[in-house]
PDB file of C-alpha atoms in Angstrom:
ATOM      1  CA  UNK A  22      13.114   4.468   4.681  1.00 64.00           C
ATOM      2  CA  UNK A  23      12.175   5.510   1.435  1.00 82.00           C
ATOM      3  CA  UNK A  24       8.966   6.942   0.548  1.00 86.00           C
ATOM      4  CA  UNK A  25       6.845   5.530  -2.707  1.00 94.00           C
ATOM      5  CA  UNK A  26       7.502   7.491  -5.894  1.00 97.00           C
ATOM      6  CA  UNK A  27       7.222   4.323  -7.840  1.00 97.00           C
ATOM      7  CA  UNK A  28       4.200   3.073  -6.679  1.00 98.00           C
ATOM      8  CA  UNK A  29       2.700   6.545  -7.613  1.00 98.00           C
ATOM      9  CA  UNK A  30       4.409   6.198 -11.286  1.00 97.00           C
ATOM     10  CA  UNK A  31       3.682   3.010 -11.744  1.00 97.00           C
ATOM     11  CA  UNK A  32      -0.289   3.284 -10.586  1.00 98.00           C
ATOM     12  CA  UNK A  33      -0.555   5.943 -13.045  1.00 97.00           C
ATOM     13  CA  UNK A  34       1.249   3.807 -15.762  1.00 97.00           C
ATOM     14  CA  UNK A  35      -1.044   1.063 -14.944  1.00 97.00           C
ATOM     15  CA  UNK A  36      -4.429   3.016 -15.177  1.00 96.00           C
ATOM     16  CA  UNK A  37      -3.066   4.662 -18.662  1.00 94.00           C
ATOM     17  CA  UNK A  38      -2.287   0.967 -20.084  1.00 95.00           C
ATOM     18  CA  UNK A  39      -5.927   0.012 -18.793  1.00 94.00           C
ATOM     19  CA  UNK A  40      -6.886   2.746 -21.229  1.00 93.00           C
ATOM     20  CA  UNK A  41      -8.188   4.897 -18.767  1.00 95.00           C
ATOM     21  CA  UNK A  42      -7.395   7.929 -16.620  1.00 96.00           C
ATOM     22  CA  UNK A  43      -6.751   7.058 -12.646  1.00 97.00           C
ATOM     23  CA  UNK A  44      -9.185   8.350 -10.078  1.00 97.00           C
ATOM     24  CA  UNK A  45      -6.950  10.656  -7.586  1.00 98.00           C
ATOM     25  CA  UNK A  46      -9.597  11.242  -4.394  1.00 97.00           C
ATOM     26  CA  UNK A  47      -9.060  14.090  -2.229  1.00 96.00           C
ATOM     27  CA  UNK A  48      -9.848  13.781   1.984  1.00 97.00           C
ATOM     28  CA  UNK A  49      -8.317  15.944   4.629  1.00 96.00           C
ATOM     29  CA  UNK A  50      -6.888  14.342   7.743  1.00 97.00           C
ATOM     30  CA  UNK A  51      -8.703  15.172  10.771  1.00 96.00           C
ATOM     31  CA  UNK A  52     -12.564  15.399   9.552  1.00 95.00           C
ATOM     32  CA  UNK A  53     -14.791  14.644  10.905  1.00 95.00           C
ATOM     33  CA  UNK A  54     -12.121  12.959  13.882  1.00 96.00           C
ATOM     34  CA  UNK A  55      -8.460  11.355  13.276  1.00 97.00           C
ATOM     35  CA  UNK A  56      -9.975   7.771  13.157  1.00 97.00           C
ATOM     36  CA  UNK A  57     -13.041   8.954  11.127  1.00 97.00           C
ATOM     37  CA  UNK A  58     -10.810  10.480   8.487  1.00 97.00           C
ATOM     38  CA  UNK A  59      -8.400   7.244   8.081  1.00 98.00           C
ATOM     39  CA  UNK A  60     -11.727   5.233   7.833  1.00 98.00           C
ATOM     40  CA  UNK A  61     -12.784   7.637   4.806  1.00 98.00           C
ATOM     41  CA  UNK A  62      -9.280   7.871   3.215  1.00 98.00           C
ATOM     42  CA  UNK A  63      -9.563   3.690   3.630  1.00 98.00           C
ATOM     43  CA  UNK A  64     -13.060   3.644   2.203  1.00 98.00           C
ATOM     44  CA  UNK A  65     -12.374   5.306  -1.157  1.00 98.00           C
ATOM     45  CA  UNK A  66      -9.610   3.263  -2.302  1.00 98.00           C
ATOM     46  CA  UNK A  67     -11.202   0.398  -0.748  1.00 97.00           C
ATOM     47  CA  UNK A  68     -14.259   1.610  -3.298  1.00 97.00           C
ATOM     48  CA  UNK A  69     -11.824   2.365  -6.808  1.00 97.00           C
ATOM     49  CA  UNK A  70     -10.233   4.995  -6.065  1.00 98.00           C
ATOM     50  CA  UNK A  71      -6.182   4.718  -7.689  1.00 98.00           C
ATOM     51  CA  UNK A  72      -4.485   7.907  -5.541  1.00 98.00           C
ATOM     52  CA  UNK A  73      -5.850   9.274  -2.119  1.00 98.00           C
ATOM     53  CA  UNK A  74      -4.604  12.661  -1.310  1.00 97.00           C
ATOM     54  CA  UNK A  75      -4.114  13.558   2.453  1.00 98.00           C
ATOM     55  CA  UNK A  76      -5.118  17.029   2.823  1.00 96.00           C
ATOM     56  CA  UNK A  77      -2.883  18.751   5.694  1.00 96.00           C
ATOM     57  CA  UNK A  78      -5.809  21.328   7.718  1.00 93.00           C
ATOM     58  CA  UNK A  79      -4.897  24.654   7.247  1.00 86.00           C
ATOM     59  CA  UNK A  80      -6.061  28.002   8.667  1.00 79.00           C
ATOM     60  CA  UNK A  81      -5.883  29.889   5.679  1.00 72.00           C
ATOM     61  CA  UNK A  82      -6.076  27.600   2.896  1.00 63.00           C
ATOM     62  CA  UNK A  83      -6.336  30.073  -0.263  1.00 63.00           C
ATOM     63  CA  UNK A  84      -6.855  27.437  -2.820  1.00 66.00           C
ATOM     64  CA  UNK A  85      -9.913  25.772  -1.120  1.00 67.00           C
ATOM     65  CA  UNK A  86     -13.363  26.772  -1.015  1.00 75.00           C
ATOM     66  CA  UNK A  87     -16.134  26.782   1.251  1.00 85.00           C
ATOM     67  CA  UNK A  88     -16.548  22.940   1.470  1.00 88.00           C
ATOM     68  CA  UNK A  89     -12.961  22.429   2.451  1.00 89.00           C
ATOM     69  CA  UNK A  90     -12.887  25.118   4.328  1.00 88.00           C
ATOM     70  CA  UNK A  91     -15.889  23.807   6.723  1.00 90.00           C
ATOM     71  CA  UNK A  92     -14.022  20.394   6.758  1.00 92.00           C
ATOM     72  CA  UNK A  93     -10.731  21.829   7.604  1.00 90.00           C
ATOM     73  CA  UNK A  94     -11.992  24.172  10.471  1.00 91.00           C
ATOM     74  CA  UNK A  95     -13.460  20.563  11.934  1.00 92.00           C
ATOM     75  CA  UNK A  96     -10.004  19.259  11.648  1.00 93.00           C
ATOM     76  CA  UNK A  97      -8.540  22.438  13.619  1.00 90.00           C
ATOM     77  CA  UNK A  98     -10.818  22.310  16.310  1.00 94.00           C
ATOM     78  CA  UNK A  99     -10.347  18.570  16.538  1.00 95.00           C
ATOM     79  CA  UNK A 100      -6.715  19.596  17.045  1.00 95.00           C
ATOM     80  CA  UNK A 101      -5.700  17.780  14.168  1.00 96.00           C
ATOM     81  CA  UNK A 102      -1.741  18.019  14.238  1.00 96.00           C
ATOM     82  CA  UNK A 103       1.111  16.846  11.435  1.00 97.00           C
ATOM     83  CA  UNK A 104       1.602  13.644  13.670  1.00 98.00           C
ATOM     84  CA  UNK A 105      -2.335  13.013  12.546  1.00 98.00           C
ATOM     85  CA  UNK A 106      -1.553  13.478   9.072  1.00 98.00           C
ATOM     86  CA  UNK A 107       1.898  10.773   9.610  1.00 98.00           C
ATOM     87  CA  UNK A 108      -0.531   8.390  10.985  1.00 98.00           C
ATOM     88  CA  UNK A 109      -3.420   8.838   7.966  1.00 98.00           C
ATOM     89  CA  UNK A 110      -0.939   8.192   5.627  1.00 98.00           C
ATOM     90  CA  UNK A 111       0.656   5.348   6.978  1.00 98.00           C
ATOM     91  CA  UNK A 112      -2.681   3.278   7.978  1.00 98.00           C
ATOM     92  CA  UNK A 113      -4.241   3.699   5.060  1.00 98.00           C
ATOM     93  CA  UNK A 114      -1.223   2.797   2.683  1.00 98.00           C
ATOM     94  CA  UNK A 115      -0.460   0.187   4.597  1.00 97.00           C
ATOM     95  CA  UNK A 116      -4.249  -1.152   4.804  1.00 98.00           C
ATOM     96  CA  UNK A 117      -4.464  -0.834   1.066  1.00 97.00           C
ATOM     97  CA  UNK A 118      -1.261  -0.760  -0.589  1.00 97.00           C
ATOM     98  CA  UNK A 119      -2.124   1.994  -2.637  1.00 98.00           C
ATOM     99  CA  UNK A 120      -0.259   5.362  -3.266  1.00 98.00           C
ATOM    100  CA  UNK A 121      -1.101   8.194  -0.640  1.00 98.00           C
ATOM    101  CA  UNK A 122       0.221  12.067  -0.726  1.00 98.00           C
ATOM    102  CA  UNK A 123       0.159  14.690   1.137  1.00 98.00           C
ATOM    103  CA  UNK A 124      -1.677  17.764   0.106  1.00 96.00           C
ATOM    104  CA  UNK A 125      -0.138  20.601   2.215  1.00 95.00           C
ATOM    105  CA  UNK A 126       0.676  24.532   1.793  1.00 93.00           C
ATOM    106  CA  UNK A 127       4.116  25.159   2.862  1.00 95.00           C
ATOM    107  CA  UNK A 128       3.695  27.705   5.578  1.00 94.00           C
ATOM    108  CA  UNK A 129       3.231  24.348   7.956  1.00 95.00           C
ATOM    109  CA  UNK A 130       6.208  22.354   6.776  1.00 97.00           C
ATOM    110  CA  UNK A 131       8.336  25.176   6.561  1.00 95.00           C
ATOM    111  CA  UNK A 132       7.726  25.492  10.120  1.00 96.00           C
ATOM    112  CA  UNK A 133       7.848  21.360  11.132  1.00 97.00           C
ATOM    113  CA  UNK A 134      11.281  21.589   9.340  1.00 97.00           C
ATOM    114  CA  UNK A 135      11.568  20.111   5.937  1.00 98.00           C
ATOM    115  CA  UNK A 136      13.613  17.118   6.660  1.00 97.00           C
ATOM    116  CA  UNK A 137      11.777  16.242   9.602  1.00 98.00           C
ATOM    117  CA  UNK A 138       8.303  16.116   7.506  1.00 98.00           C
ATOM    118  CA  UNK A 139      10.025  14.350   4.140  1.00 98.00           C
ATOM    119  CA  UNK A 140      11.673  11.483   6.450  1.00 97.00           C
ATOM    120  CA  UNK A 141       9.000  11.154   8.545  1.00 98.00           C
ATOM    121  CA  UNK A 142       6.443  10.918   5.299  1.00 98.00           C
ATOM    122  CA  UNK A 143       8.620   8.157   3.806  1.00 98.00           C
ATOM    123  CA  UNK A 144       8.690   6.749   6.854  1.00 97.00           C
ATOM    124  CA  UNK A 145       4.612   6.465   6.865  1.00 98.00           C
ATOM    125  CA  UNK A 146       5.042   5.095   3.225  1.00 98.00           C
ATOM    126  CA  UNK A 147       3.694   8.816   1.566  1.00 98.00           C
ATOM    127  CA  UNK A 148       4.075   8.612  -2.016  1.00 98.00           C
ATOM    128  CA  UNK A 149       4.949  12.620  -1.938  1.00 98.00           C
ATOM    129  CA  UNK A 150       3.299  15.819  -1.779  1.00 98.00           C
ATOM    130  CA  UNK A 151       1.053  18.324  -3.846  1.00 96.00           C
ATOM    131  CA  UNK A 152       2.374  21.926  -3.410  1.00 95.00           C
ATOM    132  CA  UNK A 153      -0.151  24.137  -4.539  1.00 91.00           C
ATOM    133  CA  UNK A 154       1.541  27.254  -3.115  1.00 91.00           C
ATOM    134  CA  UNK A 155       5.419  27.338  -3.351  1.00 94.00           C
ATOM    135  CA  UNK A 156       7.017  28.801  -5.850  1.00 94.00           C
ATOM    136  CA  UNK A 157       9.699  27.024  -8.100  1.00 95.00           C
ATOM    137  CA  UNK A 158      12.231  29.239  -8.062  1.00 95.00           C
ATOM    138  CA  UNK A 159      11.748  28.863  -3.944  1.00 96.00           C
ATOM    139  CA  UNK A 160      11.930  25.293  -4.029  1.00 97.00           C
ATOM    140  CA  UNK A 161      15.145  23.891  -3.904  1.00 97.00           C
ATOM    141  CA  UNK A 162      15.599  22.970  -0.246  1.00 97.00           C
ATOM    142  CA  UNK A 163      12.350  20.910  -0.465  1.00 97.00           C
ATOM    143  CA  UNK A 164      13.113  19.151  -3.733  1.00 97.00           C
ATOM    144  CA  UNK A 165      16.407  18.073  -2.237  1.00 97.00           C
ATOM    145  CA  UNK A 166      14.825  16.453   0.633  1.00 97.00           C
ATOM    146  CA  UNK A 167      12.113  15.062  -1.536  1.00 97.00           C
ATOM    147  CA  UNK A 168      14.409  13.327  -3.909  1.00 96.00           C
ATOM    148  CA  UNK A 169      16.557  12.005  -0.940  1.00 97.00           C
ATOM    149  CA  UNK A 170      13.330  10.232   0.490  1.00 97.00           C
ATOM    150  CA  UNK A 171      11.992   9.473  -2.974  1.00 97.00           C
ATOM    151  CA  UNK A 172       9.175  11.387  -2.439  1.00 98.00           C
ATOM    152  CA  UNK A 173       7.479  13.743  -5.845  1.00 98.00           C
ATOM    153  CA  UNK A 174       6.943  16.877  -5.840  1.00 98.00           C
ATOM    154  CA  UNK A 175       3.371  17.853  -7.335  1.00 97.00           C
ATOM    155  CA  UNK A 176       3.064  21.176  -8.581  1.00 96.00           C
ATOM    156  CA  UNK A 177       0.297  23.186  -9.825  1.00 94.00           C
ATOM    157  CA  UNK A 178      -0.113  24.630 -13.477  1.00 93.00           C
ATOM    158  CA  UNK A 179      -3.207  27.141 -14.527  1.00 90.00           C
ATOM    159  CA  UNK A 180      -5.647  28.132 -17.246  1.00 89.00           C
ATOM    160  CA  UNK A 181      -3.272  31.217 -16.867  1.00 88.00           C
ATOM    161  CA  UNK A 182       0.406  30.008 -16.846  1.00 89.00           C
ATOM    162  CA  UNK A 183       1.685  30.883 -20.208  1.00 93.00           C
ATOM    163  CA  UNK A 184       3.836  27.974 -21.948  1.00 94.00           C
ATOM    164  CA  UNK A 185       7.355  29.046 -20.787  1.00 95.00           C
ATOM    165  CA  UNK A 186       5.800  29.122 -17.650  1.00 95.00           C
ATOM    166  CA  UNK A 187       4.629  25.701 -17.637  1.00 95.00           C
ATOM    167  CA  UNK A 188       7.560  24.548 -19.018  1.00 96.00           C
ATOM    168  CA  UNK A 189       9.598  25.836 -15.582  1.00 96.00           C
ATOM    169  CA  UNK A 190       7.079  24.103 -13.684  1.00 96.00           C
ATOM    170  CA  UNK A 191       7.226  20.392 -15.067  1.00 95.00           C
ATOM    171  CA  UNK A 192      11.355  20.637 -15.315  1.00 95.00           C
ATOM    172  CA  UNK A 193      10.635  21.436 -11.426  1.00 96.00           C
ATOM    173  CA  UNK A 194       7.652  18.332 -10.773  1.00 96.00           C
ATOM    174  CA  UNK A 195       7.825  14.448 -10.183  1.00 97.00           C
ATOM    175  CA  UNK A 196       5.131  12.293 -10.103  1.00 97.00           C
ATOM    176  CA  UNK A 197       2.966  14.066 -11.704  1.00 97.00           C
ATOM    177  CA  UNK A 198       1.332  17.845 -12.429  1.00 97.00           C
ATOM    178  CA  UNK A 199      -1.771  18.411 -11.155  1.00 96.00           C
ATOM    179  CA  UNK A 200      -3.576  21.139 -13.689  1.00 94.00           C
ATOM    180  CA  UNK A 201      -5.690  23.394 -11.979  1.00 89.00           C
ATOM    181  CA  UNK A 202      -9.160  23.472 -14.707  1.00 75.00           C
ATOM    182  CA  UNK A 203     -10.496  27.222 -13.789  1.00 59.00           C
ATOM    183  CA  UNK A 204      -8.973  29.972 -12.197  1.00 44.00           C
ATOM    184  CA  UNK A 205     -10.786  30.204  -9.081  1.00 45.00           C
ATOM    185  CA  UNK A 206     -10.930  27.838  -5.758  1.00 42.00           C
ATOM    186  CA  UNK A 207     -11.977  24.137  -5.053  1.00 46.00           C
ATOM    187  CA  UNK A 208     -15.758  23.087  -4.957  1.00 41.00           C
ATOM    188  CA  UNK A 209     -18.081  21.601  -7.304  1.00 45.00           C
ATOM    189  CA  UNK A 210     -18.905  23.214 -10.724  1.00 43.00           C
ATOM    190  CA  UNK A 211     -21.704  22.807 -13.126  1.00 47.00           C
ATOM    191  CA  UNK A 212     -19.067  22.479 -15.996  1.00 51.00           C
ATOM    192  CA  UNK A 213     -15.405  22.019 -15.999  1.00 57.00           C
ATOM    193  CA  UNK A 214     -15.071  23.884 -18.809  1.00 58.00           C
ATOM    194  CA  UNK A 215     -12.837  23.574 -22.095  1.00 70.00           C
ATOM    195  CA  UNK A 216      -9.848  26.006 -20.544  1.00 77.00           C
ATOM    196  CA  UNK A 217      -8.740  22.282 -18.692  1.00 86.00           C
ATOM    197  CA  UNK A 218      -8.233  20.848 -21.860  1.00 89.00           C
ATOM    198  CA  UNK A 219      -6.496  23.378 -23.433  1.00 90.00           C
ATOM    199  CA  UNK A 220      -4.328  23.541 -20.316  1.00 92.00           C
ATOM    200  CA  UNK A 221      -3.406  19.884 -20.673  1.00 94.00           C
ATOM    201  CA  UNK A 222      -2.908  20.075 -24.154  1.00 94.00           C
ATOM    202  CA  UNK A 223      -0.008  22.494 -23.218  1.00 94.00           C
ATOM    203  CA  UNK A 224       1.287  20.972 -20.487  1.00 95.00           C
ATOM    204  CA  UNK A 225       2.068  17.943 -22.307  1.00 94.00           C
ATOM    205  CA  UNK A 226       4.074  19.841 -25.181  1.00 95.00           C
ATOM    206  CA  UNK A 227       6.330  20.295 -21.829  1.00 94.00           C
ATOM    207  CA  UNK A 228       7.036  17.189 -20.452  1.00 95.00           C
ATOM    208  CA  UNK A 229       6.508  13.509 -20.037  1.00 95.00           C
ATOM    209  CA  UNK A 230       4.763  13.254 -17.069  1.00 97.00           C
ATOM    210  CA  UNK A 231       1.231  12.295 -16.265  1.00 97.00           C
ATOM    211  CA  UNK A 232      -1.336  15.579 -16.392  1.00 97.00           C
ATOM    212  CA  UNK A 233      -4.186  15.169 -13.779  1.00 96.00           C
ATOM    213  CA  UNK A 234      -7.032  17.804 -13.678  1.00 94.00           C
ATOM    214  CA  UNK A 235      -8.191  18.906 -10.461  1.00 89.00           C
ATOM    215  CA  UNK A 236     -11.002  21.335  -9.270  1.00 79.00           C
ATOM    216  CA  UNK A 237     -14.979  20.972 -10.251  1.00 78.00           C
ATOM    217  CA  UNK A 238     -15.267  17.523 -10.846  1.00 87.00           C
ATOM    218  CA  UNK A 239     -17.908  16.197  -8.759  1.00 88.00           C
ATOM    219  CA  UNK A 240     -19.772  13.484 -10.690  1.00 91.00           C
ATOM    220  CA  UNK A 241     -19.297  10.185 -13.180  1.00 92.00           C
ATOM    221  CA  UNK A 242     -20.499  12.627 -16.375  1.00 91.00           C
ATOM    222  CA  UNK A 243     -17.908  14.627 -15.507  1.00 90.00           C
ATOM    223  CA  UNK A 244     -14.972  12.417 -14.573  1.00 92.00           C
ATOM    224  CA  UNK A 245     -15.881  10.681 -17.962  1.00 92.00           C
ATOM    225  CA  UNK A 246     -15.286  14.227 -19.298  1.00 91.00           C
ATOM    226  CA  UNK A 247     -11.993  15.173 -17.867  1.00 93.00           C
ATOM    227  CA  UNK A 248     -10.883  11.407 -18.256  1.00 94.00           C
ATOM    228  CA  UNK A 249     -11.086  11.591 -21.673  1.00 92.00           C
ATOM    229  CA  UNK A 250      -8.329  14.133 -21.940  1.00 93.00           C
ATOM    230  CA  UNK A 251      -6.471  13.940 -18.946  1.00 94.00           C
ATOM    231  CA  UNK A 252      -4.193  11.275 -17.153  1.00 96.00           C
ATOM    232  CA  UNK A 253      -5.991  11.282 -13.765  1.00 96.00           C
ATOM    233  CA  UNK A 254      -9.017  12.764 -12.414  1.00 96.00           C
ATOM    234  CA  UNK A 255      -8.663  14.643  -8.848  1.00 95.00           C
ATOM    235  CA  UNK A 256     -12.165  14.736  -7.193  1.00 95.00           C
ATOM    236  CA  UNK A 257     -12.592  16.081  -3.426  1.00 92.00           C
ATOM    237  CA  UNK A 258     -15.257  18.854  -2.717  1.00 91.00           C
ATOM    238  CA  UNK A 259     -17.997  16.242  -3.447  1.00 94.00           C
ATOM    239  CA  UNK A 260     -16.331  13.382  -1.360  1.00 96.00           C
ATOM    240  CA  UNK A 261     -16.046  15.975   1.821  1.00 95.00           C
ATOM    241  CA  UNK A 262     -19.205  17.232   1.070  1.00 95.00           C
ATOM    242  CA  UNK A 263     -20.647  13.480   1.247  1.00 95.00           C
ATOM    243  CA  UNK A 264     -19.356  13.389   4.855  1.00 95.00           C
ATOM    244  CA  UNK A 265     -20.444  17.250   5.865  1.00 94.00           C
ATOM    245  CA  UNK A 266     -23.930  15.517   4.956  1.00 95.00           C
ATOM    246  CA  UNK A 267     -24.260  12.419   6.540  1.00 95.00           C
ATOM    247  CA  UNK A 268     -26.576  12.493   8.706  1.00 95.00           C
ATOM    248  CA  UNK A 269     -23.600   9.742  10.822  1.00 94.00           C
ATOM    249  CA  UNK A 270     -20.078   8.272  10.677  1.00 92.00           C
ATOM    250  CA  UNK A 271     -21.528   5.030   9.228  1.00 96.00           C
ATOM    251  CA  UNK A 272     -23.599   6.159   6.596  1.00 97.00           C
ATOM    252  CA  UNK A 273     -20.694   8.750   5.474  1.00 96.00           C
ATOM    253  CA  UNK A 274     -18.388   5.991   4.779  1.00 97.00           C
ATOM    254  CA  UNK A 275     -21.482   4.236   2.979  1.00 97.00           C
ATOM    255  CA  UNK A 276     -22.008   7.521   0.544  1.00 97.00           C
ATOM    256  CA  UNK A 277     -18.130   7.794   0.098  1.00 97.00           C
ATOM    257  CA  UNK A 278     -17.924   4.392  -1.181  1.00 97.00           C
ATOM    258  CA  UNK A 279     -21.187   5.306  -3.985  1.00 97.00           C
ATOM    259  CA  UNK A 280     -19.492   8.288  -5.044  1.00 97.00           C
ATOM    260  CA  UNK A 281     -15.804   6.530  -5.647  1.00 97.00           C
ATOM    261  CA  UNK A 282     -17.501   3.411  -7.278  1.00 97.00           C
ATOM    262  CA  UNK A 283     -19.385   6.210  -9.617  1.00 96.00           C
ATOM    263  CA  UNK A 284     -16.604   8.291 -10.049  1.00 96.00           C
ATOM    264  CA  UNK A 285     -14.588   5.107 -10.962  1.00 96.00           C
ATOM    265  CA  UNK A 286     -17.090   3.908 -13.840  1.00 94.00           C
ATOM    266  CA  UNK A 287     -16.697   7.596 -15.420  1.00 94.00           C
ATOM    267  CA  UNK A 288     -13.123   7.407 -15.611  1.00 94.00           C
ATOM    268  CA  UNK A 289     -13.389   4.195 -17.213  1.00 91.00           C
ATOM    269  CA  UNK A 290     -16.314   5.336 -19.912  1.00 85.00           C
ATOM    270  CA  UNK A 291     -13.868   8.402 -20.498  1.00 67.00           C
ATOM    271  CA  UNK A 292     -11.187   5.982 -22.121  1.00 63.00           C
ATOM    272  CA  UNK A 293      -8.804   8.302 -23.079  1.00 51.00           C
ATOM    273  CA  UNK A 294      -7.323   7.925 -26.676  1.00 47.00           C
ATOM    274  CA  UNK A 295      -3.882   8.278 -26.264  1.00 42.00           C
TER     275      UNK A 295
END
């Protein structure tokens, strides 16, 4: 089966012929419980959101901050396993119809086996996967199976990556790159700063595919920021932290569907310009 590369390019397409960036929302599988986590990935594109991104729980997750982090060690101690993550991605693609990836480090499929986990995330209908930790020049073997199953391969770019850099990177990517705004790990920030605009700015000297901007957003004022720049808009420290708060499983899904429909309007008063 193949997995859904178009539907990813084509959802992006979409939102930048709407005149707008697309809202990408970020959940990890597990948290609070298996079922509660496909009910949250369900509720946000239910509520606007264009991308979900499954995040795989991770022990060591050197990208994420304190809010993941919390969310993550639920997952673990849930016993949250790959076949979890399979069955997130599959139920909520298949209740919605909308594009779902994987969000993973590679220390965990490099273990599962890398043609197990591409076949098995076509098979769920996975769109592909964000990488934030393997290296180009170290990702053949995965690219290969990715491209069999028609799966993209997301990397990550930085404030820091100098052009050539950058360059290497989106030769490498599919689907789309996924600029990291700040050096520094996920979570909410008061500003998200100009360094993600200069960042996108350079990225797309490099290539032709859609630039999304990840890490700080948490709110409409600044999705409308980011959106007016960027292609997509990556949100997840405030929709985990919505759930870390509620006070119950109900009223989580309740704040998670406030916070898309918000985040939504922002990326829609952030029309971007070209």
């Amino acid at each position: 089966m193949s997995g859904n590369i178009a539907l990813l390019s084509d959802t992006l397409a979409r939102a930048k012929a709407e005149g707008r960036a697309a809202l990408i929302a970020y959940l990890p599988a597990g948290f609070p419980t298996v079922d509660g986590g496909i009910e949250a990935v369900k509720a946000v594109l239910d509520a606007g959101a264009d991308v979900v991104e499954v995040g795989l729980p991770h022990s060591d997750p050197v990208l994420d901050g304190p809010v993941i982090q919390t969310a993550d060690d639920i997952a673990l101690r849930g016993g949250v396993k790959i076949a979890d993550v399979m069955r997130t991605v599959r139920e909520a693609h298949a209740a919605t119809g909308k594009p779902v990836l994987v969000m993973t480090y590679w220390n965990p499929i490099d273990r599962y086996g890398v043609e197990r986990f591409t076949a098995e995330l076509a098979e769920a209908g996975g769109a592909g996967c964000i990488l934030p930790d393997l290296p180009v020049e170290e990702s053949a073997v995965w690219r290969e199976h990715a491209g069999k199953h028609d799966l993209a391969t997301v990397f990550v770019v930085a404030p820091s990556s100098k052009d050539a850099r950058i360059a290497t990177i989106a030769e490498a990517g599919s689907g789309f790159l996924y600029a990291a705004s700040l050096m520094g790990v996920t979570g909410t920030r008061a500003s998200v700063g100009a360094q993600a605009q200069d960042l996108v700015e350079r990225t797309r000297a490099t290539t032709e595919l859609p630039v999304c901007v990840g890490l700080g957003v948490s709110n409409a004022e600044q999705a409308a920021e980011v959106a007016a720049f960027a292609d997509g808009v990556i949100v997840g420290s405030a929709f985990v932290k919505r759930l870390l708060d509620a006070p119950d499983a109900a009223a989580g899904l309740v704040a998670l569907g406030e916070l898309t429909r918000e985040l939504a309007d922002g990326v829609r008063r952030g029309r971007v310009s070209a």
